[in-house]
PDB file of C-alpha atoms and ligand atoms in Angstrom:
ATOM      1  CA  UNK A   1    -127.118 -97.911   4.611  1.00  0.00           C
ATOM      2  CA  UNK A   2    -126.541 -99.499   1.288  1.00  0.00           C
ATOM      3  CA  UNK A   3    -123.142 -99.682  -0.406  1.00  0.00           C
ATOM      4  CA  UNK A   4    -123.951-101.370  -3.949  1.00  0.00           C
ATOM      5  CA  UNK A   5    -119.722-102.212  -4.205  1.00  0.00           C
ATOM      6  CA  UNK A   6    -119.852-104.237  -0.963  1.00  0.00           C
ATOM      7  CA  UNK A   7    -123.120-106.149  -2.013  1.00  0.00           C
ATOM      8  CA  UNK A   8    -122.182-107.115  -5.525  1.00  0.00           C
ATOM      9  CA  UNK A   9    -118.872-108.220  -4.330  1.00  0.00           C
ATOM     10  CA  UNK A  10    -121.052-110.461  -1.645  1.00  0.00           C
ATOM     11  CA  UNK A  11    -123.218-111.570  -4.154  1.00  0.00           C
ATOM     12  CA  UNK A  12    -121.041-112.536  -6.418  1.00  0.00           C
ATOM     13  CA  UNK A  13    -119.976-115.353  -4.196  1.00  0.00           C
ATOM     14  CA  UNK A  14    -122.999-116.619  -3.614  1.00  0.00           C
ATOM     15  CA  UNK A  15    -124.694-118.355  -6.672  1.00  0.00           C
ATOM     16  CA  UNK A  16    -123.540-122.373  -7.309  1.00  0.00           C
ATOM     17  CA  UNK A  17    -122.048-122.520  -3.856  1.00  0.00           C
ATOM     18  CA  UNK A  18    -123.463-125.686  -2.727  1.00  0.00           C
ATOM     19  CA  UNK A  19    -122.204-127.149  -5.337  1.00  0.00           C
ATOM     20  CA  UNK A  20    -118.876-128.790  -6.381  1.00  0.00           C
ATOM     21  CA  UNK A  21    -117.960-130.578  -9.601  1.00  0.00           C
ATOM     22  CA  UNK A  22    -115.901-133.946  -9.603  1.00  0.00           C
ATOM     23  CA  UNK A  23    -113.314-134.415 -11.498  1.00  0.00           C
ATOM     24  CA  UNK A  24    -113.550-134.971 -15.068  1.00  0.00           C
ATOM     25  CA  UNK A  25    -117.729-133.196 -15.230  1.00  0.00           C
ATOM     26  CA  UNK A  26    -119.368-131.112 -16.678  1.00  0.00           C
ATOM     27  CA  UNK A  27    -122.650-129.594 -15.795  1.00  0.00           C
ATOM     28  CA  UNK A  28    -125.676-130.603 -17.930  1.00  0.00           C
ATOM     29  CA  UNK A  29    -129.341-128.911 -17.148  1.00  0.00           C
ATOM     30  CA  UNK A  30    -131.110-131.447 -19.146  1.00  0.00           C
ATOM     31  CA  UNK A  31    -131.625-135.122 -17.402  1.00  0.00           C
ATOM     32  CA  UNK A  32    -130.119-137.666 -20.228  1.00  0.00           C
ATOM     33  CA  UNK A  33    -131.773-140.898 -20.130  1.00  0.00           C
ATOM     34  CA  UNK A  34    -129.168-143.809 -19.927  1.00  0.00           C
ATOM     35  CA  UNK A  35    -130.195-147.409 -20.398  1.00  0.00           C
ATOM     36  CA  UNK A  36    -128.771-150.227 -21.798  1.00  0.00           C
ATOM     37  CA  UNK A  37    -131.773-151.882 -22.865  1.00  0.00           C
ATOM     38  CA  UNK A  38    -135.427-151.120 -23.547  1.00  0.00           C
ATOM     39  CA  UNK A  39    -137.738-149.738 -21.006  1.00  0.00           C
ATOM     40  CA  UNK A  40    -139.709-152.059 -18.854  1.00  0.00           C
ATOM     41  CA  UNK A  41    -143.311-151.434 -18.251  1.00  0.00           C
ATOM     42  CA  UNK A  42    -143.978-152.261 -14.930  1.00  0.00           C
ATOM     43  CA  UNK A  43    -147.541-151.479 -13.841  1.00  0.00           C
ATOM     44  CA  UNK A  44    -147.758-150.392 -10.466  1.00  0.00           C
ATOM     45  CA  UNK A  45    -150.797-153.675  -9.544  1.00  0.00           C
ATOM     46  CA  UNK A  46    -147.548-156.087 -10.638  1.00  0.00           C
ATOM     47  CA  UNK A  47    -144.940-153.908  -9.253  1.00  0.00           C
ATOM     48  CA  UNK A  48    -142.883-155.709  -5.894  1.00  0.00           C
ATOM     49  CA  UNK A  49    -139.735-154.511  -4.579  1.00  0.00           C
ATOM     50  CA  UNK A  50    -137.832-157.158  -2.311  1.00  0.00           C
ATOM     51  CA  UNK A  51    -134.876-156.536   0.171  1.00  0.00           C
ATOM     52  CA  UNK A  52    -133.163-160.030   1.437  1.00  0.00           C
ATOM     53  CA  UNK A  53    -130.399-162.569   1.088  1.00  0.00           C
ATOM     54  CA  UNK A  54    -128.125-161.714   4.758  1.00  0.00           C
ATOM     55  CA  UNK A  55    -130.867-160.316   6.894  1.00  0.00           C
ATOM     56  CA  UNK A  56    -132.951-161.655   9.571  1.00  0.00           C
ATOM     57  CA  UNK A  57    -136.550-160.830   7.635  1.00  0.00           C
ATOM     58  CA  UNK A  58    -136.742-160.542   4.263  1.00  0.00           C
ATOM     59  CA  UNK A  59    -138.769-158.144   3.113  1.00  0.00           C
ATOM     60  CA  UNK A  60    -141.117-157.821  -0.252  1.00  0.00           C
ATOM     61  CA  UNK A  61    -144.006-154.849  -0.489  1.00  0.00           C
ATOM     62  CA  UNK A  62    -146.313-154.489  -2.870  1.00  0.00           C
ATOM     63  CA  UNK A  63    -146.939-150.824  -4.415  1.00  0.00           C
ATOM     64  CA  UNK A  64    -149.387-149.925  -1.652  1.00  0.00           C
ATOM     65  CA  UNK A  65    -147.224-151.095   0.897  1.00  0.00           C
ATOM     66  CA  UNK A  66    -144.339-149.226  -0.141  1.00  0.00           C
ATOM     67  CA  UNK A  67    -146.219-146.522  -0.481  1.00  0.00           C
ATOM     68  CA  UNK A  68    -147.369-146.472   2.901  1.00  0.00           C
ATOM     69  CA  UNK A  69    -144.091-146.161   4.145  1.00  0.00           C
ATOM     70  CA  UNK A  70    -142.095-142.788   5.640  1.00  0.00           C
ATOM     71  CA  UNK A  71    -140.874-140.662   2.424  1.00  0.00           C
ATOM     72  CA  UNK A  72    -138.956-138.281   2.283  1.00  0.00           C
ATOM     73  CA  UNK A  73    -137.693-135.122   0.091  1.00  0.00           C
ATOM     74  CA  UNK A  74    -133.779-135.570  -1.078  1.00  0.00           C
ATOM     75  CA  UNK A  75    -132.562-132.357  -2.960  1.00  0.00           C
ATOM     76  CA  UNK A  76    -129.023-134.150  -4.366  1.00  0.00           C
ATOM     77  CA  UNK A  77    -126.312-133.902  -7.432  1.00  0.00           C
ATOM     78  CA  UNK A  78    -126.122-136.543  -9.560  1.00  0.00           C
ATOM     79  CA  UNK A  79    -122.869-137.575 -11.719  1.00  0.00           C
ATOM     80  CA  UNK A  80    -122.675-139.751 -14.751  1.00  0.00           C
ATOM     81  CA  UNK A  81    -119.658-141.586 -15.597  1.00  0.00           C
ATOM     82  CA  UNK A  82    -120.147-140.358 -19.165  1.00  0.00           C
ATOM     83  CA  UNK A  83    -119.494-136.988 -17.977  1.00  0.00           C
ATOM     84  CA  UNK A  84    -122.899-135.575 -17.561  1.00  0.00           C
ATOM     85  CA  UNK A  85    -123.676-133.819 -13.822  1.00  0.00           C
ATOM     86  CA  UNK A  86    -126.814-132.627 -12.802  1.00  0.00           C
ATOM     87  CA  UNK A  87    -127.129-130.422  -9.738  1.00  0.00           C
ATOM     88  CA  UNK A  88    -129.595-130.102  -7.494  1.00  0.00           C
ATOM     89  CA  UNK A  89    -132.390-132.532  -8.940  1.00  0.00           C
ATOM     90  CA  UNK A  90    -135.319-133.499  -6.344  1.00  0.00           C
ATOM     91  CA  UNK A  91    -137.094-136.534  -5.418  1.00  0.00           C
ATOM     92  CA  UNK A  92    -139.374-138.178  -2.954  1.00  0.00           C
ATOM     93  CA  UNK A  93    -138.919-141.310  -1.795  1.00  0.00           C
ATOM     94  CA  UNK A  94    -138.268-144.213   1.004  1.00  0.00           C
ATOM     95  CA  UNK A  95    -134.677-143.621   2.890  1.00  0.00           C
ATOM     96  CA  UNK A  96    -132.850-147.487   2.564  1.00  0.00           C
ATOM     97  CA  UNK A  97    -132.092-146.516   6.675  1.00  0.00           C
ATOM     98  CA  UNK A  98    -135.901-146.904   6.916  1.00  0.00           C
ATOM     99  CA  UNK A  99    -136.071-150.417   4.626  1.00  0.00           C
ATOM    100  CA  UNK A 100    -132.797-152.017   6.070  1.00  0.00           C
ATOM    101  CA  UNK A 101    -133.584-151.579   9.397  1.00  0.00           C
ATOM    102  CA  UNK A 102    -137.303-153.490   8.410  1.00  0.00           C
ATOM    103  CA  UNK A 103    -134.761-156.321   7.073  1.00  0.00           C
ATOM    104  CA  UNK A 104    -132.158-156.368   9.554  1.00  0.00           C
ATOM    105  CA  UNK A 105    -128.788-157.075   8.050  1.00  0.00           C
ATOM    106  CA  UNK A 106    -127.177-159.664   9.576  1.00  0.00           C
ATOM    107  CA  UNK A 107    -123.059-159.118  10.832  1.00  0.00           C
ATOM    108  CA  UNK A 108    -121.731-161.047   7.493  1.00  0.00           C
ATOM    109  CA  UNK A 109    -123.800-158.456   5.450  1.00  0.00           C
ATOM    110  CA  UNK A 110    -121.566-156.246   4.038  1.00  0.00           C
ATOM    111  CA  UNK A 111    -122.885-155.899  -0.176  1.00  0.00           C
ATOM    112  CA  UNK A 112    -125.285-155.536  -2.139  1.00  0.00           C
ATOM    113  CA  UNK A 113    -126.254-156.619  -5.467  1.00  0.00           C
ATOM    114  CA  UNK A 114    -129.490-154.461  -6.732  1.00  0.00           C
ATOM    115  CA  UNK A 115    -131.547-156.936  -9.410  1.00  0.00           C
ATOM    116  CA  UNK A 116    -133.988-154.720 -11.897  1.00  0.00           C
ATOM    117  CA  UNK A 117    -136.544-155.762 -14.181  1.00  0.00           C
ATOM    118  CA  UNK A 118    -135.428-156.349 -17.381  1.00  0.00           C
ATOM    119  CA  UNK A 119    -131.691-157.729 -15.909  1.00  0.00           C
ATOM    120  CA  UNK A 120    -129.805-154.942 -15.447  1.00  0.00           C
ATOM    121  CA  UNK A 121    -127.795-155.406 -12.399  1.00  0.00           C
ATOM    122  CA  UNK A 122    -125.249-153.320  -9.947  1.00  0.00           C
ATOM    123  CA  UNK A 123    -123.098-153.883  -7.057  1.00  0.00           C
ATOM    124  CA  UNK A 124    -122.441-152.110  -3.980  1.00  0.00           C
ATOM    125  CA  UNK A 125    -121.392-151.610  -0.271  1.00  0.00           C
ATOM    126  CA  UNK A 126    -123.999-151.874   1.883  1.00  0.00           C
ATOM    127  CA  UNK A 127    -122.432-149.292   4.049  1.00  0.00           C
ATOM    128  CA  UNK A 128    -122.921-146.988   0.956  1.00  0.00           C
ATOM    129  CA  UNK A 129    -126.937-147.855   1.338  1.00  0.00           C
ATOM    130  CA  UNK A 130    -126.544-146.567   4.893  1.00  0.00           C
ATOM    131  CA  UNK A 131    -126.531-143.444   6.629  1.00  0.00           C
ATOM    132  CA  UNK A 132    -129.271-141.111   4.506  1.00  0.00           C
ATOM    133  CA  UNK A 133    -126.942-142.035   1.739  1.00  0.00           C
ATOM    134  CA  UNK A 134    -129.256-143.803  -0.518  1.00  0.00           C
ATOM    135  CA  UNK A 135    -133.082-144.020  -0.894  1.00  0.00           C
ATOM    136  CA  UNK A 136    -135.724-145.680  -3.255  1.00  0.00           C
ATOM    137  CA  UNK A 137    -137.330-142.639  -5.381  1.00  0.00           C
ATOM    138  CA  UNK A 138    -140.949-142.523  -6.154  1.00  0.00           C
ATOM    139  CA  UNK A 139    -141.019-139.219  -7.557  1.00  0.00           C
ATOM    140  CA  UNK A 140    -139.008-136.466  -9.456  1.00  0.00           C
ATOM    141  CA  UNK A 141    -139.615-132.985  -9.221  1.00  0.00           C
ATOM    142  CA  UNK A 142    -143.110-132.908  -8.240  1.00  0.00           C
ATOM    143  CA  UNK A 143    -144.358-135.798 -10.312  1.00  0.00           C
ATOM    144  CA  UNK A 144    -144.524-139.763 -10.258  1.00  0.00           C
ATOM    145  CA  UNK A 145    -140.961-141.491 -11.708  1.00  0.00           C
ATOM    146  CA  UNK A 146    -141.145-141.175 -15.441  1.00  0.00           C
ATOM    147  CA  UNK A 147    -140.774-144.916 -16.492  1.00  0.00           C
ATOM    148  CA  UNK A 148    -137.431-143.722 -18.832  1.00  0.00           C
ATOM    149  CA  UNK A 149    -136.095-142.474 -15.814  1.00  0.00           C
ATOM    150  CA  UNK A 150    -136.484-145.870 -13.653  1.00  0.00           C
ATOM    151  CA  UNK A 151    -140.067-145.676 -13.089  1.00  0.00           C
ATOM    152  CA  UNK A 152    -142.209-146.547 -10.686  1.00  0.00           C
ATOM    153  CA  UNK A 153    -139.088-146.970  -8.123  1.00  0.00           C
ATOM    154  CA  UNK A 154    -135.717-146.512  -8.821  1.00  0.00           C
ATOM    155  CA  UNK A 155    -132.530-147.083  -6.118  1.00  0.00           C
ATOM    156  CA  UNK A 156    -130.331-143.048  -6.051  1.00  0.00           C
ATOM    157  CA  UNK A 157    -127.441-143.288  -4.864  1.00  0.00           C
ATOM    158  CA  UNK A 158    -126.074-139.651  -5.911  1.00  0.00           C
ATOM    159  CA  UNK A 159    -122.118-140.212  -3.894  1.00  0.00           C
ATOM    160  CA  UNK A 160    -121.126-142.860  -6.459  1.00  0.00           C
ATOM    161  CA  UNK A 161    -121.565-142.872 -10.494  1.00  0.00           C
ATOM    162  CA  UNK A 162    -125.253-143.083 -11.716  1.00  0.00           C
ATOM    163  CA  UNK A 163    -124.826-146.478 -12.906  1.00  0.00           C
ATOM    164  CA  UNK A 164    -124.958-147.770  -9.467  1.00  0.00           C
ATOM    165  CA  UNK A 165    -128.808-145.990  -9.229  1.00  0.00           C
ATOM    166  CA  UNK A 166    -130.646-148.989 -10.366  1.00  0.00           C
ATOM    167  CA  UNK A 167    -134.100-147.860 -12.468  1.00  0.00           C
ATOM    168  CA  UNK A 168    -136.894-150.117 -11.864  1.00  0.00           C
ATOM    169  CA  UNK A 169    -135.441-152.000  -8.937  1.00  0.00           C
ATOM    170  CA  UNK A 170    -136.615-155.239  -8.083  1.00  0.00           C
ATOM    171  CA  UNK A 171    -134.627-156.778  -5.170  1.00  0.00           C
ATOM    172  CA  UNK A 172    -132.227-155.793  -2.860  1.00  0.00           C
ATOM    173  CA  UNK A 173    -130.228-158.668  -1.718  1.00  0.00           C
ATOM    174  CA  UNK A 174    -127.478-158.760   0.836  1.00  0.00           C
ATOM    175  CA  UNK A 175    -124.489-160.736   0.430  1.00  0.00           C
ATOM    176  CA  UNK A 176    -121.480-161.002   2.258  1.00  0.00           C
ATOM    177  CA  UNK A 177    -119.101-160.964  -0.490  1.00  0.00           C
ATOM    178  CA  UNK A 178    -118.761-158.949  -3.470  1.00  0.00           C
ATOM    179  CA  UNK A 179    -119.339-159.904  -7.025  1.00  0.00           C
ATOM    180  CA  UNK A 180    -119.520-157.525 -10.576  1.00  0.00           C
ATOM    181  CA  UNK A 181    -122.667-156.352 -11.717  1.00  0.00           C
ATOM    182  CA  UNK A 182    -123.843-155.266 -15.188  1.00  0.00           C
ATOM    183  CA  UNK A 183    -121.794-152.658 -16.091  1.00  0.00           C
ATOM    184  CA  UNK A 184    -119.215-153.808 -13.719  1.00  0.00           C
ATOM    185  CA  UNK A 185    -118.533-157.289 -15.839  1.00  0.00           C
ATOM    186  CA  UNK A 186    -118.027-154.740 -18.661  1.00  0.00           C
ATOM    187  CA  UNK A 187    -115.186-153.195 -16.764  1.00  0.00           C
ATOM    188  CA  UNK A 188    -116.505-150.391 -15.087  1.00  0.00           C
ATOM    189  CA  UNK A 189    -115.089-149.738 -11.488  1.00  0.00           C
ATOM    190  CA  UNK A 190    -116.791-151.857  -8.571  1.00  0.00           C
ATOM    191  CA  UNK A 191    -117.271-148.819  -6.365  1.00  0.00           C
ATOM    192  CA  UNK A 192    -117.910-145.750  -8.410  1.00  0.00           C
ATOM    193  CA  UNK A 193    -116.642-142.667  -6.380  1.00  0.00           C
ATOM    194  CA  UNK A 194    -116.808-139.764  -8.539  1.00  0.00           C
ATOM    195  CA  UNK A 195    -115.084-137.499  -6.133  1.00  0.00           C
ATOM    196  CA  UNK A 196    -111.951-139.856  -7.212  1.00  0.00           C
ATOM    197  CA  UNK A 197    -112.712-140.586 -10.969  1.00  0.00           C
ATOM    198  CA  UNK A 198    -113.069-143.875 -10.237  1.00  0.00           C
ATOM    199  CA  UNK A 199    -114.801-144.783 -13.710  1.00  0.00           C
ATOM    200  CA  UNK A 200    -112.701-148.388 -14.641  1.00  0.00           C
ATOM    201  CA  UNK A 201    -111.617-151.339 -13.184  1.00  0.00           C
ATOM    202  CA  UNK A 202    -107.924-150.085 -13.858  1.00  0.00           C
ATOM    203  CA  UNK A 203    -109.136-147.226 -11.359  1.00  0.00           C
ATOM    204  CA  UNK A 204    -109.656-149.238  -8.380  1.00  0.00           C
ATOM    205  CA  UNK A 205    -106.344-150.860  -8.902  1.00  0.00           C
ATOM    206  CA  UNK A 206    -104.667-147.815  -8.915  1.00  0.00           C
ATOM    207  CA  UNK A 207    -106.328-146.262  -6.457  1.00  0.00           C
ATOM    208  CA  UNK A 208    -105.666-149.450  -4.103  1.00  0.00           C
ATOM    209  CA  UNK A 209    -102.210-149.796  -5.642  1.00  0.00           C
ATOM    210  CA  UNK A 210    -102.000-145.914  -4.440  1.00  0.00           C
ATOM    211  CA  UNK A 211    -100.258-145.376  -8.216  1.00  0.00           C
ATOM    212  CA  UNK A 212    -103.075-142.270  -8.501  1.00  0.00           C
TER     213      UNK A 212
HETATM  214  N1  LIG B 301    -132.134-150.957 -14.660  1.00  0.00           N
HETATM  215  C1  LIG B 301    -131.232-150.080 -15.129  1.00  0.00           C
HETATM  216  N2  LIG B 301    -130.761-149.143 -14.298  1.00  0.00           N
HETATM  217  C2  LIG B 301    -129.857-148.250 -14.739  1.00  0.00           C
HETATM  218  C3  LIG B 301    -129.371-148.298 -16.068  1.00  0.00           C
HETATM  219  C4  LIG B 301    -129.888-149.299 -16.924  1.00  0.00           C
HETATM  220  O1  LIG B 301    -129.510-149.421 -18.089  1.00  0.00           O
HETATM  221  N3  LIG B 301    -130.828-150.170 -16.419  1.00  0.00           N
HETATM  222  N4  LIG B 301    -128.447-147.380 -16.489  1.00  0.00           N
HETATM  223  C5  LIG B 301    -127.603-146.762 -15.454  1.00  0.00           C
HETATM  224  C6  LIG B 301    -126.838-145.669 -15.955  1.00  0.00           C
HETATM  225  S1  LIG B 301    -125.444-146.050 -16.844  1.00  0.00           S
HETATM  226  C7  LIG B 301    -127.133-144.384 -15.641  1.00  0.00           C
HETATM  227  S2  LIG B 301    -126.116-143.093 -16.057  1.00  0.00           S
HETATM  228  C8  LIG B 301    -128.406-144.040 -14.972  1.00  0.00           C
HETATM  229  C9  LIG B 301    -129.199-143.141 -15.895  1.00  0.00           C
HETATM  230  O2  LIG B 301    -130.378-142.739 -15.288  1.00  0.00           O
HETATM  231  P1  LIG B 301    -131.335-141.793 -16.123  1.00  0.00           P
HETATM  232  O3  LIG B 301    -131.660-142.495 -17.403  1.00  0.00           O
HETATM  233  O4  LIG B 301    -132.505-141.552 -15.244  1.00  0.00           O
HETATM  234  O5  LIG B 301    -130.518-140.545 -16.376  1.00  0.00           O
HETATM  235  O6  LIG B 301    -129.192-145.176 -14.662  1.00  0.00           O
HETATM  236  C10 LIG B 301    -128.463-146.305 -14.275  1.00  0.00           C
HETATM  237  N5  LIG B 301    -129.398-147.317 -13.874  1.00  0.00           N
HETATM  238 MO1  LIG B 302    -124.198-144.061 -16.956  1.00  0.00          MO
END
């Protein structure tokens, strides 16, 4: 028995559910490209991602040997600190549980600093990296990593700002202290939680000043 009151009433709560906008957003359906410098043409025969610094063996695969590594699907939201969110994009890629625990952190590991070709540079907690937080993406909806969009590889990271998803990765190297990356040196906030607007340096000293 059908009653068409009850089931639009149901409905209606239904679309968009899964997802939440952070403070600040707005929702975009196109996927801006953002980069502060030109693209880099990395061909896929030169291409090398590394992972070391604080762990017990580095690590650095070619494309074939990344490749041959356990992907995965990751359906996530994605949040720009310039205001821009984009729900519910999908990738493919390597899980950094499944590369870190190749590397083995050692105990003073505790950040990250992710090193790109071309220079661009970001900073983060390697906690953050942890978890089936974070994960290397190969490809976006369906097809290999447009080279605007980070391509071949690019670090996602979608809990924090989208600065902190490093396009065309390089190196992954573990540190025990922190230090300012790219964007960071400019002033942006060394963490990145979009959940708390954390966009500036002034943020994380209110936040850890608890003045916000
Ligand atoms: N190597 C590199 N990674 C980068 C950037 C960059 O300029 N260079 N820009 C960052 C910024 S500010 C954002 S918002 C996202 C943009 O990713 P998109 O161009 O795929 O949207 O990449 C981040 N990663
Ligand atoms: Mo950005």
């Amino acid at each position: 028995m059908q009653n068409s009151f009850f089931n639009r009433g149901f409905q209606r709560k239904r679309p968009a559910s899964q997802h939440v906008l952070p403070p600040g957003q707005y929702e975009t359906q196109d996927f801006p490209v953002l980069s502060a410098g030109p693209t880099p043409r990395i061909g896929t025969t030169k291409w090398a991602l590394g992972l070391d610094g604080l762990v017990t063996n580095p690590q650095q695969w070619s494309w074939a040997e990344f490749n041959a590594l356990p992907q995965q699907e990751f359906t996530v939201d994605i949040h720009c600190v310039t205001q821009w969110s984009k729900f519910g994009t999908q990738w493919r890629g390597v899980s950094l549980d499944t590369l870190l625990a190749l590397a083995g952190p050692t105990p003073e590991a505790r950040y990250v600093m992710a090193h790109c070709y071309g220079g661009y540079t970001t900073n983060l907690p390697l906690a953050d990296l942890l978890g089936g937080k974070a994960f290397i993406g190969l490809q976006y909806d369906g097809q290999p990593l447009a080279p605007d969009h980070g391509g071949p590889a690019r670090l996602v990271v979608p809990h924090l700002y989208f600065w902190k998803s490093a396009k065309w990765v390089q190196r992954l190297e573990l540190r025990a202290e922190d230090a300012p990356g790219f964007w960071e040196r400019a002033g942006y906030s060394m963490y990145g939680d979009p959940w708390k607007e954390q966009r500036y340096l002034d943020d994380d000293e209110d936040l850890a000043a608890g003045t916000r």
